[in-house]
Amino acid sequence: ILNVEQSPQSLHVQEGDSTNFTCSFPSSNFYALHWYRWETAKSPEALFVMTLNGDEKKKGRISATLNTKEGYSYLYIKGSQPEDSATYLCAFSQAGTALIFGKGTTLSVSS
Amino acid sequence: EAGVAQSPRYKIIEKRQSVAFWCNPISGHATLYWYQQILGQGPKLLIQFQNNGVVDDSQLPKDRFSAERLKGVDSTLKIQPAKLEDSAVYLCASSSGYHQFFGPGTRLTVL
């Protein structure tokens, strides 16, 4: 059974703090690694799709790295803002398959 | 470009009742997915369609859940009869290449 692990489960930081989350996934038959941000009552929003070992992606204050050989990805948020409060989901896929999600990391940012 | 549409957004039913959810994917997306997200868990694939054919329904509880995708566009997911453990958010997604786009989900509460 393929499993995706995310840590921490939840996180509370102050505005301006930088933070990072971890996603662990099976390293065999890797196809793509996805990060989503999911705010309550909204659609999960795609942040990044990464496909190559060593990939690094950046979108504003958020960045992500990928290591397919050891099966992990990091998501970094620099200078957290209250609007960053959400659940961050990591999902892994093999070729032609649907996404396998972790349980998510819930981030709460206080002003 | 319009996103993935789902309705209803919220539904409350009693156990043993029936319920149906509707999804309209992004125009031109051949692949459509239904996921179930139970509180505290990551989204779990229920069924994947390619055009109007089923690719993967291995995790669909077929004694009570059914899904169809007529003409390879809209899809409906039905639960009959519902159980308490079916309380969850039901997400529909469609994909183009690596990218998978989600609707806002239907939050189902079974009393």
mmCIF file of C-alpha atoms in Angstrom:
data_model
loop_
_atom_site.group_PDB
_atom_site.id
_atom_site.type_symbol
_atom_site.label_atom_id
_atom_site.label_comp_id
_atom_site.label_asym_id
_atom_site.label_seq_id
_atom_site.Cartn_x
_atom_site.Cartn_y
_atom_site.Cartn_z
ATOM 1 C CA ILE A 1 0.000 0.000 0.000
ATOM 2 C CA LEU A 2 1.448 3.348 -1.061
ATOM 3 C CA ASN A 3 1.592 5.872 1.748
ATOM 4 C CA VAL A 4 2.334 9.600 1.912
ATOM 5 C CA GLU A 5 3.376 11.051 5.261
ATOM 6 C CA GLN A 6 3.288 14.732 6.160
ATOM 7 C CA SER A 7 4.732 16.448 9.187
ATOM 8 C CA PRO A 8 3.983 18.246 11.331
ATOM 9 C CA GLN A 9 0.235 17.577 11.518
ATOM 10 C CA SER A 10 -0.400 21.170 12.618
ATOM 11 C CA LEU A 11 1.615 24.280 13.232
ATOM 12 C CA HIS A 12 0.940 27.643 14.830
ATOM 13 C CA VAL A 13 3.324 30.532 14.081
ATOM 14 C CA GLN A 14 3.449 34.287 14.489
ATOM 15 C CA GLU A 15 3.202 36.675 11.585
ATOM 16 C CA GLY A 16 6.645 37.120 10.044
ATOM 17 C CA ASP A 17 7.953 33.697 11.078
ATOM 18 C CA SER A 18 9.326 31.384 8.427
ATOM 19 C CA THR A 19 8.278 27.766 8.471
ATOM 20 C CA ASN A 20 8.657 24.508 6.604
ATOM 21 C CA PHE A 21 6.751 21.249 6.181
ATOM 22 C CA THR A 22 7.885 17.794 5.148
ATOM 23 C CA CYS A 23 6.297 15.272 2.787
ATOM 24 C CA SER A 24 7.594 11.680 2.523
ATOM 25 C CA PHE A 25 6.527 9.405 -0.325
ATOM 26 C CA PRO A 26 7.538 6.109 -1.985
ATOM 27 C CA SER A 27 10.631 6.593 -4.147
ATOM 28 C CA SER A 28 9.779 3.801 -6.618
ATOM 29 C CA ASN A 29 7.973 4.454 -9.933
ATOM 30 C CA PHE A 30 7.823 8.186 -9.201
ATOM 31 C CA TYR A 31 5.858 10.350 -11.634
ATOM 32 C CA ALA A 32 4.968 13.634 -9.925
ATOM 33 C CA LEU A 33 4.712 15.346 -6.555
ATOM 34 C CA HIS A 34 2.029 17.960 -5.942
ATOM 35 C CA TRP A 35 1.543 20.581 -3.251
ATOM 36 C CA TYR A 36 -1.897 22.090 -2.672
ATOM 37 C CA ARG A 37 -3.181 24.786 -0.342
ATOM 38 C CA TRP A 38 -6.712 24.192 0.922
ATOM 39 C CA GLU A 39 -8.653 26.887 2.714
ATOM 40 C CA THR A 40 -11.945 26.034 4.388
ATOM 41 C CA ALA A 41 -14.938 26.068 2.018
ATOM 42 C CA LYS A 42 -12.724 26.672 -1.022
ATOM 43 C CA SER A 43 -11.246 24.474 -3.754
ATOM 44 C CA PRO A 44 -7.791 23.030 -3.085
ATOM 45 C CA GLU A 45 -5.415 25.361 -4.926
ATOM 46 C CA ALA A 46 -2.440 23.895 -6.762
ATOM 47 C CA LEU A 47 0.849 25.411 -5.586
ATOM 48 C CA PHE A 48 3.446 23.274 -7.331
ATOM 49 C CA VAL A 49 3.850 20.186 -9.486
ATOM 50 C CA MET A 50 7.344 18.739 -9.448
ATOM 51 C CA THR A 51 8.561 15.906 -11.612
ATOM 52 C CA LEU A 52 12.372 15.886 -11.614
ATOM 53 C CA ASN A 53 14.781 15.007 -8.841
ATOM 54 C CA GLY A 54 16.316 18.210 -7.520
ATOM 55 C CA ASP A 55 13.409 20.363 -8.746
ATOM 56 C CA GLU A 56 12.997 23.623 -6.881
ATOM 57 C CA LYS A 57 9.895 25.761 -7.405
ATOM 58 C CA LYS A 58 9.037 29.202 -6.071
ATOM 59 C CA LYS A 59 5.837 31.236 -5.982
ATOM 60 C CA GLY A 60 6.141 34.501 -4.076
ATOM 61 C CA ARG A 61 7.088 33.669 -0.492
ATOM 62 C CA ILE A 62 6.473 29.942 -0.917
ATOM 63 C CA SER A 63 9.027 27.504 -2.309
ATOM 64 C CA ALA A 64 9.425 23.749 -2.547
ATOM 65 C CA THR A 65 12.171 21.227 -3.155
ATOM 66 C CA LEU A 66 12.066 17.620 -4.318
ATOM 67 C CA ASN A 67 14.295 14.597 -3.703
ATOM 68 C CA THR A 68 12.885 11.603 -5.579
ATOM 69 C CA LYS A 69 15.781 9.274 -4.736
ATOM 70 C CA GLU A 70 15.118 9.442 -1.003
ATOM 71 C CA GLY A 71 11.401 10.190 -1.329
ATOM 72 C CA TYR A 72 10.854 13.556 0.307
ATOM 73 C CA SER A 73 9.802 17.107 -0.477
ATOM 74 C CA TYR A 74 9.964 20.265 1.619
ATOM 75 C CA LEU A 75 7.614 23.244 1.444
ATOM 76 C CA TYR A 76 8.934 26.541 2.803
ATOM 77 C CA ILE A 77 6.986 29.687 3.648
ATOM 78 C CA LYS A 78 9.075 32.794 4.244
ATOM 79 C CA GLY A 79 7.643 35.564 6.430
ATOM 80 C CA SER A 80 4.263 33.911 7.151
ATOM 81 C CA GLN A 81 1.155 36.086 6.876
ATOM 82 C CA PRO A 82 -2.333 35.463 8.339
ATOM 83 C CA GLU A 83 -3.614 34.779 4.803
ATOM 84 C CA ASP A 84 -1.224 31.798 4.631
ATOM 85 C CA SER A 85 -3.406 30.027 7.205
ATOM 86 C CA ALA A 86 -4.674 26.883 5.489
ATOM 87 C CA THR A 87 -4.111 23.145 5.207
ATOM 88 C CA TYR A 88 -1.190 22.241 2.958
ATOM 89 C CA LEU A 89 -1.618 18.918 1.182
ATOM 90 C CA CYS A 90 1.105 16.886 -0.463
ATOM 91 C CA ALA A 91 0.183 14.271 -3.078
ATOM 92 C CA PHE A 92 2.227 11.730 -4.988
ATOM 93 C CA SER A 93 1.448 9.917 -8.204
ATOM 94 C CA GLN A 94 2.848 7.150 -10.343
ATOM 95 C CA ALA A 95 2.348 7.238 -14.115
ATOM 96 C CA GLY A 96 -1.325 7.040 -15.086
ATOM 97 C CA THR A 97 -2.593 6.872 -11.519
ATOM 98 C CA ALA A 98 -4.615 9.211 -9.377
ATOM 99 C CA LEU A 99 -3.039 11.251 -6.603
ATOM 100 C CA ILE A 100 -2.258 9.688 -3.239
ATOM 101 C CA PHE A 101 -2.566 12.339 -0.571
ATOM 102 C CA GLY A 102 -1.016 12.810 2.827
ATOM 103 C CA LYS A 103 -3.177 13.953 5.732
ATOM 104 C CA GLY A 104 -1.974 17.520 5.379
ATOM 105 C CA THR A 105 -0.318 20.102 7.602
ATOM 106 C CA THR A 106 -2.642 22.723 9.055
ATOM 107 C CA LEU A 107 -0.938 26.088 9.418
ATOM 108 C CA SER A 108 -2.312 28.855 11.609
ATOM 109 C CA VAL A 109 -0.635 32.282 11.465
ATOM 110 C CA SER A 110 -1.394 34.830 14.186
ATOM 111 C CA SER A 111 -1.042 38.554 13.633
ATOM 112 C CA GLU B 1 -11.193 29.595 -17.904
ATOM 113 C CA ALA B 2 -13.996 28.262 -15.703
ATOM 114 C CA GLY B 3 -12.963 25.901 -12.923
ATOM 115 C CA VAL B 4 -14.442 22.597 -11.801
ATOM 116 C CA ALA B 5 -18.037 23.083 -10.670
ATOM 117 C CA GLN B 6 -19.750 20.976 -8.032
ATOM 118 C CA SER B 7 -23.197 20.979 -6.485
ATOM 119 C CA PRO B 8 -24.614 21.009 -3.951
ATOM 120 C CA ARG B 9 -22.024 22.598 -1.679
ATOM 121 C CA TYR B 10 -23.593 21.235 1.478
ATOM 122 C CA LYS B 11 -25.984 18.383 2.176
ATOM 123 C CA ILE B 12 -27.432 16.998 5.391
ATOM 124 C CA ILE B 13 -29.315 13.700 5.284
ATOM 125 C CA GLU B 14 -30.418 10.955 7.637
ATOM 126 C CA LYS B 15 -28.756 7.545 7.529
ATOM 127 C CA ARG B 16 -30.295 5.134 5.023
ATOM 128 C CA GLN B 17 -31.336 8.023 2.771
ATOM 129 C CA SER B 18 -29.944 8.521 -0.726
ATOM 130 C CA VAL B 19 -27.905 11.442 -2.017
ATOM 131 C CA ALA B 20 -26.359 12.484 -5.332
ATOM 132 C CA PHE B 21 -23.563 14.880 -6.162
ATOM 133 C CA TRP B 22 -22.876 16.539 -9.507
ATOM 134 C CA CYS B 23 -19.599 17.611 -11.109
ATOM 135 C CA ASN B 24 -18.825 19.586 -14.252
ATOM 136 C CA PRO B 25 -15.103 19.398 -15.090
ATOM 137 C CA ILE B 26 -12.966 21.935 -16.912
ATOM 138 C CA SER B 27 -13.809 21.937 -20.606
ATOM 139 C CA GLY B 28 -11.613 19.574 -22.590
ATOM 140 C CA HIS B 29 -10.330 17.577 -19.613
ATOM 141 C CA ALA B 30 -10.697 13.897 -20.400
ATOM 142 C CA THR B 31 -9.866 12.582 -16.931
ATOM 143 C CA LEU B 32 -12.236 13.074 -13.993
ATOM 144 C CA TYR B 33 -11.811 11.946 -10.403
ATOM 145 C CA TRP B 34 -14.002 11.690 -7.310
ATOM 146 C CA TYR B 35 -12.241 11.823 -3.945
ATOM 147 C CA GLN B 36 -13.596 11.377 -0.420
ATOM 148 C CA GLN B 37 -12.004 13.415 2.359
ATOM 149 C CA ILE B 38 -12.944 12.352 5.881
ATOM 150 C CA LEU B 39 -12.102 14.776 8.675
ATOM 151 C CA GLY B 40 -8.477 14.358 9.722
ATOM 152 C CA GLN B 41 -7.557 12.331 6.640
ATOM 153 C CA GLY B 42 -6.214 13.217 3.214
ATOM 154 C CA PRO B 43 -8.480 12.945 0.177
ATOM 155 C CA LYS B 44 -8.890 9.330 -0.977
ATOM 156 C CA LEU B 45 -9.687 8.350 -4.564
ATOM 157 C CA LEU B 46 -13.099 6.775 -5.052
ATOM 158 C CA ILE B 47 -13.212 6.551 -8.841
ATOM 159 C CA GLN B 48 -11.296 7.752 -11.901
ATOM 160 C CA PHE B 49 -12.827 8.173 -15.363
ATOM 161 C CA GLN B 50 -11.057 8.572 -18.682
ATOM 162 C CA ASN B 51 -13.683 10.090 -20.986
ATOM 163 C CA ASN B 52 -16.743 8.020 -20.026
ATOM 164 C CA GLY B 53 -14.847 4.829 -19.141
ATOM 165 C CA VAL B 54 -13.802 3.779 -15.627
ATOM 166 C CA VAL B 55 -10.028 3.580 -15.106
ATOM 167 C CA ASP B 56 -9.935 2.819 -11.361
ATOM 168 C CA ASP B 57 -12.803 2.144 -8.965
ATOM 169 C CA SER B 58 -10.949 -0.210 -6.648
ATOM 170 C CA GLN B 59 -11.725 1.889 -3.552
ATOM 171 C CA LEU B 60 -15.366 2.606 -4.358
ATOM 172 C CA PRO B 61 -17.737 0.804 -1.949
ATOM 173 C CA LYS B 62 -19.836 -0.615 -4.738
ATOM 174 C CA ASP B 63 -22.571 -1.960 -2.478
ATOM 175 C CA ARG B 64 -23.700 1.611 -1.801
ATOM 176 C CA PHE B 65 -21.760 3.997 -4.054
ATOM 177 C CA SER B 66 -22.198 4.414 -7.789
ATOM 178 C CA ALA B 67 -20.856 6.908 -10.286
ATOM 179 C CA GLU B 68 -21.348 7.642 -13.940
ATOM 180 C CA ARG B 69 -19.949 10.027 -16.497
ATOM 181 C CA LEU B 70 -22.297 10.457 -19.389
ATOM 182 C CA LYS B 71 -20.911 11.615 -22.754
ATOM 183 C CA GLY B 72 -17.479 12.016 -21.165
ATOM 184 C CA VAL B 73 -18.313 15.378 -19.558
ATOM 185 C CA ASP B 74 -20.452 15.790 -16.405
ATOM 186 C CA SER B 75 -20.409 13.176 -13.686
ATOM 187 C CA THR B 76 -22.671 12.172 -10.816
ATOM 188 C CA LEU B 77 -21.773 10.269 -7.655
ATOM 189 C CA LYS B 78 -24.574 8.579 -5.724
ATOM 190 C CA ILE B 79 -24.748 7.034 -2.278
ATOM 191 C CA GLN B 80 -27.646 4.693 -1.546
ATOM 192 C CA PRO B 81 -28.198 4.060 1.343
ATOM 193 C CA ALA B 82 -25.967 6.449 3.284
ATOM 194 C CA LYS B 83 -24.209 5.456 6.495
ATOM 195 C CA LEU B 84 -22.901 7.651 9.302
ATOM 196 C CA GLU B 85 -19.313 6.986 8.178
ATOM 197 C CA ASP B 86 -20.054 8.541 4.778
ATOM 198 C CA SER B 87 -19.925 11.997 6.380
ATOM 199 C CA ALA B 88 -17.099 13.661 4.474
ATOM 200 C CA VAL B 89 -16.194 16.204 1.829
ATOM 201 C CA TYR B 90 -16.587 14.816 -1.689
ATOM 202 C CA LEU B 91 -14.166 16.432 -4.117
ATOM 203 C CA CYS B 92 -14.311 16.270 -7.870
ATOM 204 C CA ALA B 93 -11.207 16.954 -9.943
ATOM 205 C CA SER B 94 -10.240 16.977 -13.605
ATOM 206 C CA SER B 95 -6.789 16.845 -15.107
ATOM 207 C CA SER B 96 -4.709 17.953 -18.033
ATOM 208 C CA GLY B 97 -1.249 16.410 -18.133
ATOM 209 C CA TYR B 98 0.385 16.595 -14.702
ATOM 210 C CA HIS B 99 -2.023 19.203 -13.418
ATOM 211 C CA GLN B 100 -5.129 18.248 -11.467
ATOM 212 C CA PHE B 101 -7.748 20.881 -10.679
ATOM 213 C CA PHE B 102 -10.296 20.564 -7.911
ATOM 214 C CA GLY B 103 -13.808 21.800 -7.358
ATOM 215 C CA PRO B 104 -14.912 23.288 -4.012
ATOM 216 C CA GLY B 105 -16.354 19.975 -2.828
ATOM 217 C CA THR B 106 -19.661 18.886 -1.333
ATOM 218 C CA ARG B 107 -19.727 18.615 2.446
ATOM 219 C CA LEU B 108 -22.033 15.714 3.373
ATOM 220 C CA THR B 109 -23.308 15.211 6.903
ATOM 221 C CA VAL B 110 -25.151 11.972 7.660
ATOM 222 C CA LEU B 111 -27.190 12.051 10.876
#
